[in-house]
CSV table of C-alpha atoms in Angstrom, one decimal:
chain,number,residue,atom,x,y,z
P,1,MET,CA,87.3,120.5,45.8
P,2,LYS,CA,87.1,124.2,44.6
P,3,LEU,CA,89.8,126.2,46.2
P,4,ALA,CA,90.3,130.1,45.9
P,5,THR,CA,93.2,132.4,47.0
P,6,PHE,CA,92.3,136.0,47.9
P,7,ASN,CA,94.2,139.0,49.2
P,8,ILE,CA,91.2,140.8,50.8
P,9,ASN,CA,93.3,143.8,51.8
P,10,GLY,CA,91.8,144.0,55.3
P,11,VAL,CA,89.2,141.5,56.8
P,12,LYS,CA,87.6,144.3,58.8
P,13,ALA,CA,87.5,146.8,56.0
P,14,ARG,CA,86.1,144.2,53.5
P,15,ILE,CA,84.1,142.0,55.6
P,16,GLY,CA,80.8,142.8,53.8
P,17,ALA,CA,82.5,142.2,50.4
P,18,LEU,CA,84.1,139.1,51.5
P,19,SER,CA,80.9,137.9,53.1
P,20,ASP,CA,79.1,138.4,49.9
P,21,TRP,CA,81.7,136.7,48.0
P,22,LEU,CA,81.7,133.6,50.0
P,23,ALA,CA,77.9,133.4,50.0
P,24,GLU,CA,78.0,133.8,46.3
P,25,SER,CA,80.9,131.8,45.0
P,26,ARG,CA,80.9,129.3,47.8
P,27,PRO,CA,84.5,128.1,47.9
P,28,ASP,CA,85.2,124.8,49.7
P,29,VAL,CA,88.5,126.4,50.9
P,30,ALA,CA,89.3,130.1,50.8
P,31,LEU,CA,93.0,131.0,51.5
P,32,LEU,CA,93.0,134.7,52.4
P,33,GLN,CA,95.9,137.0,52.7
P,34,GLU,CA,96.6,140.6,54.0
P,35,ILE,CA,93.9,140.1,56.7
P,36,LYS,CA,95.6,142.9,58.6
P,37,SER,CA,94.2,141.4,62.0
P,38,ALA,CA,95.5,139.7,65.2
P,39,ASP,CA,94.2,136.4,65.8
P,40,GLU,CA,92.1,137.6,68.7
P,41,GLY,CA,90.5,140.4,66.4
P,42,PHE,CA,89.6,138.3,63.5
P,43,PRO,CA,85.8,137.9,63.2
P,44,ARG,CA,86.0,134.2,63.5
P,45,GLU,CA,82.3,133.6,64.7
P,46,HIS,CA,80.9,135.4,61.9
P,47,PHE,CA,82.6,133.0,59.2
P,48,GLU,CA,81.9,130.1,61.3
P,49,ASP,CA,78.2,131.0,61.3
P,50,MET,CA,78.6,130.9,57.4
P,51,GLY,CA,79.8,127.3,57.7
P,52,TYR,CA,83.7,127.6,57.7
P,53,THR,CA,86.2,126.3,59.9
P,54,VAL,CA,88.5,129.2,60.6
P,55,GLU,CA,92.2,129.0,61.1
P,56,THR,CA,94.5,132.2,61.1
P,57,HIS,CA,98.1,133.4,61.6
P,58,GLY,CA,97.7,137.1,62.1
P,59,GLN,CA,99.4,140.3,62.9
P,60,LYS,CA,97.7,143.7,64.0
P,61,GLY,CA,97.3,145.9,61.2
P,62,PHE,CA,99.7,144.4,58.8
P,63,ASN,CA,100.2,141.1,56.8
P,64,GLY,CA,98.2,138.0,58.1
P,65,VAL,CA,96.9,134.9,56.6
P,66,ALA,CA,94.0,132.6,57.2
P,67,ILE,CA,92.2,129.6,55.9
P,68,LEU,CA,88.5,129.2,55.6
P,69,SER,CA,87.4,125.8,55.1
P,70,ARG,CA,84.1,123.9,54.6
P,71,LEU,CA,86.1,120.7,54.7
P,72,PRO,CA,87.7,119.5,57.9
P,73,LEU,CA,91.4,120.8,58.5
P,74,GLU,CA,94.2,118.8,60.2
P,75,ASP,CA,97.6,119.4,61.3
P,76,VAL,CA,97.6,123.3,61.0
P,77,THR,CA,101.2,124.9,61.4
P,78,ARG,CA,101.9,128.5,61.3
P,79,GLY,CA,104.9,130.4,60.1
P,80,LEU,CA,107.3,129.7,57.3
P,81,PRO,CA,110.5,127.5,58.7
P,82,GLY,CA,113.8,128.5,58.5
P,83,ASP,CA,114.1,131.7,60.5
P,84,ASP,CA,113.0,131.8,64.1
P,85,SER,CA,113.4,135.5,64.3
P,86,ASP,CA,111.1,136.4,61.6
P,87,GLU,CA,107.9,138.0,63.4
P,88,GLN,CA,106.0,138.7,60.1
P,89,ALA,CA,102.6,136.7,59.7
P,90,ARG,CA,102.8,135.4,56.2
P,91,TYR,CA,102.5,131.7,56.2
P,92,ILE,CA,99.9,129.1,57.3
P,93,GLU,CA,99.5,125.4,56.3
P,94,ALA,CA,97.0,122.8,56.8
P,95,THR,CA,95.8,119.5,55.5
P,96,VAL,CA,92.4,119.7,53.9
P,97,ILE,CA,90.4,116.6,54.2
P,98,GLY,CA,88.6,116.2,50.8
P,99,GLU,CA,85.8,114.0,49.8
P,100,THR,CA,88.4,111.6,48.1
P,101,ARG,CA,91.6,112.4,49.6
P,102,PRO,CA,93.6,114.9,51.7
P,103,VAL,CA,95.2,118.0,50.2
P,104,ARG,CA,98.1,119.7,52.0
P,105,VAL,CA,97.8,123.5,51.4
P,106,GLY,CA,100.3,126.2,51.9
P,107,CYS,CA,98.7,129.7,52.3
P,108,LEU,CA,101.4,132.6,51.7
P,109,TYR,CA,101.8,136.3,51.5
P,110,LEU,CA,105.1,136.9,50.1
P,111,PRO,CA,107.1,140.1,51.0
P,112,ASN,CA,106.6,143.0,48.5
P,113,GLY,CA,110.4,143.9,48.6
P,114,ASN,CA,110.1,147.4,47.5
P,115,PRO,CA,112.5,149.6,47.4
P,116,ALA,CA,114.5,147.4,45.5
P,117,PRO,CA,117.6,147.0,46.0
P,118,GLY,CA,117.6,147.4,49.7
P,119,PRO,CA,116.9,145.6,53.1
P,120,LYS,CA,113.1,145.0,52.1
P,121,TYR,CA,114.4,143.2,49.1
P,122,ASP,CA,117.1,141.3,50.8
P,123,TYR,CA,114.1,140.1,53.0
P,124,LYS,CA,112.0,139.1,50.0
P,125,LEU,CA,114.5,137.0,48.3
P,126,ALA,CA,115.5,135.3,51.7
P,127,TRP,CA,111.9,134.5,52.4
P,128,MET,CA,111.7,133.1,48.9
P,129,GLU,CA,114.6,130.8,49.6
P,130,ARG,CA,112.9,129.6,52.9
P,131,LEU,CA,110.0,128.9,50.6
P,132,ARG,CA,111.9,126.9,48.4
P,133,ALA,CA,113.2,124.7,51.0
P,134,ARG,CA,109.6,124.3,52.3
P,135,ALA,CA,108.3,123.7,48.8
P,136,GLN,CA,111.0,120.8,48.5
P,137,ALA,CA,109.7,119.4,51.8
P,138,LEU,CA,106.2,119.2,50.5
P,139,LEU,CA,107.5,117.5,47.4
P,140,GLU,CA,108.8,114.8,49.6
P,141,LEU,CA,105.4,114.0,51.0
P,142,GLU,CA,104.7,112.5,47.5
P,143,ALA,CA,100.9,113.5,48.1
P,144,PRO,CA,98.7,116.3,46.7
P,145,ALA,CA,100.0,119.6,47.9
P,146,LEU,CA,100.0,123.2,46.8
P,147,LEU,CA,101.5,126.6,47.6
P,148,ALA,CA,98.9,129.3,47.0
P,149,GLY,CA,98.6,133.0,47.7
P,150,ASP,CA,99.6,136.6,46.8
P,151,TRP,CA,103.4,135.9,45.6
P,152,ASN,CA,104.1,139.5,44.9
P,153,VAL,CA,105.8,138.0,41.7
P,154,ILE,CA,105.0,138.9,38.0
P,155,PRO,CA,106.5,135.7,36.5
P,156,GLN,CA,106.5,136.8,32.8
P,157,PRO,CA,106.1,140.0,30.8
P,158,GLU,CA,102.6,138.7,29.6
P,159,ASP,CA,101.5,138.9,33.0
P,160,ALA,CA,101.5,142.6,33.2
P,161,ALA,CA,99.7,144.9,31.0
P,162,ARG,CA,102.7,147.5,30.8
P,163,PRO,CA,105.7,145.1,31.6
P,164,GLU,CA,107.8,148.0,30.9
P,165,ALA,CA,106.7,150.1,34.0
P,166,TRP,CA,107.7,147.2,36.4
P,167,ILE,CA,111.4,146.6,35.2
P,168,GLU,CA,113.1,148.0,38.3
P,169,ASP,CA,110.3,147.1,40.4
P,170,ALA,CA,110.8,144.2,43.2
P,171,LEU,CA,107.8,142.4,41.8
P,172,PHE,CA,109.4,142.0,38.5
P,173,ARG,CA,113.3,142.2,38.8
P,174,PRO,CA,115.1,139.3,37.5
P,175,GLU,CA,116.4,138.1,40.9
P,176,THR,CA,112.7,137.8,41.9
P,177,ARG,CA,111.4,135.9,38.8
P,178,ALA,CA,114.5,133.5,39.0
P,179,ALA,CA,113.5,132.9,42.6
P,180,PHE,CA,110.2,131.9,41.4
P,181,ARG,CA,111.4,129.8,38.7
P,182,ARG,CA,113.6,128.0,41.3
P,183,ILE,CA,110.5,127.0,43.1
P,184,GLU,CA,108.5,126.1,40.0
P,185,THR,CA,111.2,124.1,38.5
P,186,LEU,CA,111.2,121.7,41.5
P,187,GLY,CA,108.4,120.2,39.9
P,188,PHE,CA,105.4,122.5,40.6
P,189,THR,CA,102.8,123.5,38.2
P,190,ASP,CA,101.4,127.2,37.9
P,191,ALA,CA,97.7,126.0,37.8
P,192,PHE,CA,96.4,129.1,35.9
P,193,ARG,CA,98.8,128.7,33.1
P,194,ALA,CA,98.1,125.3,32.7
P,195,ARG,CA,94.7,126.2,31.6
P,196,VAL,CA,95.0,129.7,30.1
P,197,ARG,CA,97.7,131.1,27.8
P,198,GLY,CA,98.5,134.4,26.4
P,199,PRO,CA,98.4,138.1,27.9
P,200,GLY,CA,95.7,140.1,29.4
P,201,HIS,CA,94.9,137.9,32.4
P,202,TYR,CA,95.5,139.8,35.8
P,203,SER,CA,94.6,139.2,39.4
P,204,PHE,CA,95.6,142.8,40.8
P,205,TRP,CA,94.7,146.4,39.8
P,206,ASP,CA,96.1,149.4,41.8
P,207,TYR,CA,93.5,151.8,43.1
P,208,GLN,CA,95.4,154.7,41.5
P,209,ALA,CA,95.3,156.1,38.0
P,210,SER,CA,92.1,154.2,36.9
P,211,SER,CA,94.2,151.0,36.6
P,212,TRP,CA,91.0,149.0,37.0
P,213,GLU,CA,89.1,151.0,34.2
P,214,ARG,CA,92.1,150.9,31.9
P,215,ASN,CA,92.8,147.2,32.7
P,216,ASN,CA,96.4,148.3,33.7
P,217,GLY,CA,96.7,145.0,35.9
P,218,ILE,CA,99.2,142.3,36.9
P,219,ARG,CA,99.0,138.7,37.7
P,220,ILE,CA,100.7,138.2,41.2
P,221,ASP,CA,98.3,135.5,43.0
P,222,HIS,CA,99.3,132.2,42.0
P,223,LEU,CA,98.6,128.5,42.8
P,224,LEU,CA,101.6,126.3,42.3
P,225,LEU,CA,100.6,122.5,42.4
P,226,ALA,CA,102.8,119.5,43.3
P,227,PRO,CA,102.8,116.7,40.7
P,228,GLN,CA,100.1,114.7,42.7
P,229,ALA,CA,97.9,117.8,42.9
P,230,ALA,CA,98.5,118.7,39.2
P,231,ASP,CA,97.3,115.4,38.0
P,232,LEU,CA,93.9,116.2,40.0
P,233,LEU,CA,93.4,119.7,38.2
P,234,ASN,CA,90.0,119.9,36.5
P,235,ASP,CA,90.0,123.8,36.0
P,236,ALA,CA,91.7,127.0,36.9
P,237,TRP,CA,90.3,130.6,36.4
P,238,ILE,CA,90.5,134.3,37.8
P,239,GLU,CA,87.3,135.7,39.3
P,240,ARG,CA,87.8,139.1,37.5
P,241,GLU,CA,84.6,140.6,38.0
P,242,VAL,CA,85.0,140.8,41.8
P,243,ARG,CA,87.3,143.8,41.3
P,244,GLY,CA,84.4,146.0,40.0
P,245,ARG,CA,82.1,145.7,43.2
P,246,GLU,CA,81.7,148.2,45.9
P,247,LYS,CA,84.4,148.6,48.2
P,248,PRO,CA,86.7,145.9,46.3
P,249,SER,CA,90.1,144.6,47.2
P,250,ASP,CA,92.7,145.5,44.9
P,251,HIS,CA,93.3,141.9,44.2
P,252,VAL,CA,90.5,139.2,43.0
P,253,PRO,CA,90.1,135.6,43.9
P,254,VAL,CA,92.0,133.1,41.7
P,255,TRP,CA,90.4,129.5,41.6
P,256,ILE,CA,91.3,125.9,41.1
P,257,ASP,CA,89.0,122.9,41.0
P,258,ILE,CA,90.6,119.7,41.7
P,259,ASP,CA,89.4,116.2,42.1
P,260,ALA,CA,89.7,115.8,45.8
């Protein structure tokens, strides 16, 4: 099973680029973030015609997540448990029925949190605590499961080209990294770091200040694998070249290949 997470920065603005990528790279499962579309406005039929089952949890103009799958999906749930008043569309979960076994997949778009400190940062940290509770529940399934998406977290200094520029940013503040670590240390494996070490590996480059051309990037798109999924990991990689295409997202796909 080849699965990719990809913050597309608007499905309608990137439909051409997204369609080209799906046709060329052919993920079995694509976890999309920041679709910026209500469910009824998502171009479902277009992607169904490409061979994908489509499940969305959308919001007009903001946020929004989706799962596109060539494999059957079961037991789809929308929204992160723990706060019934939260109206932001940032989480969708489903079971992907692989050729050899099912995998429970959570697709997330974690809040940015800036400016920090402040109410938006408080929301980010509260959301991460809810995610930690959901991560614990997934572990209790004792089955292959993963949490993937745009985490808006720079885990380590080596995950930024210029870590000194992010010291006070919500993506790199110590409280953010500690919250990420609390989830990871429940028993999850950062799939990319299980395969690739060292600096210079990024998944996001800002549109401003020639960040892409200067490789001034950060790694904020992650796939965390429960132990039963980590045991199935064959490979993990970042599809960096997508950022250099026409009308790109500011993020690129991050992939795993698992035996499922």
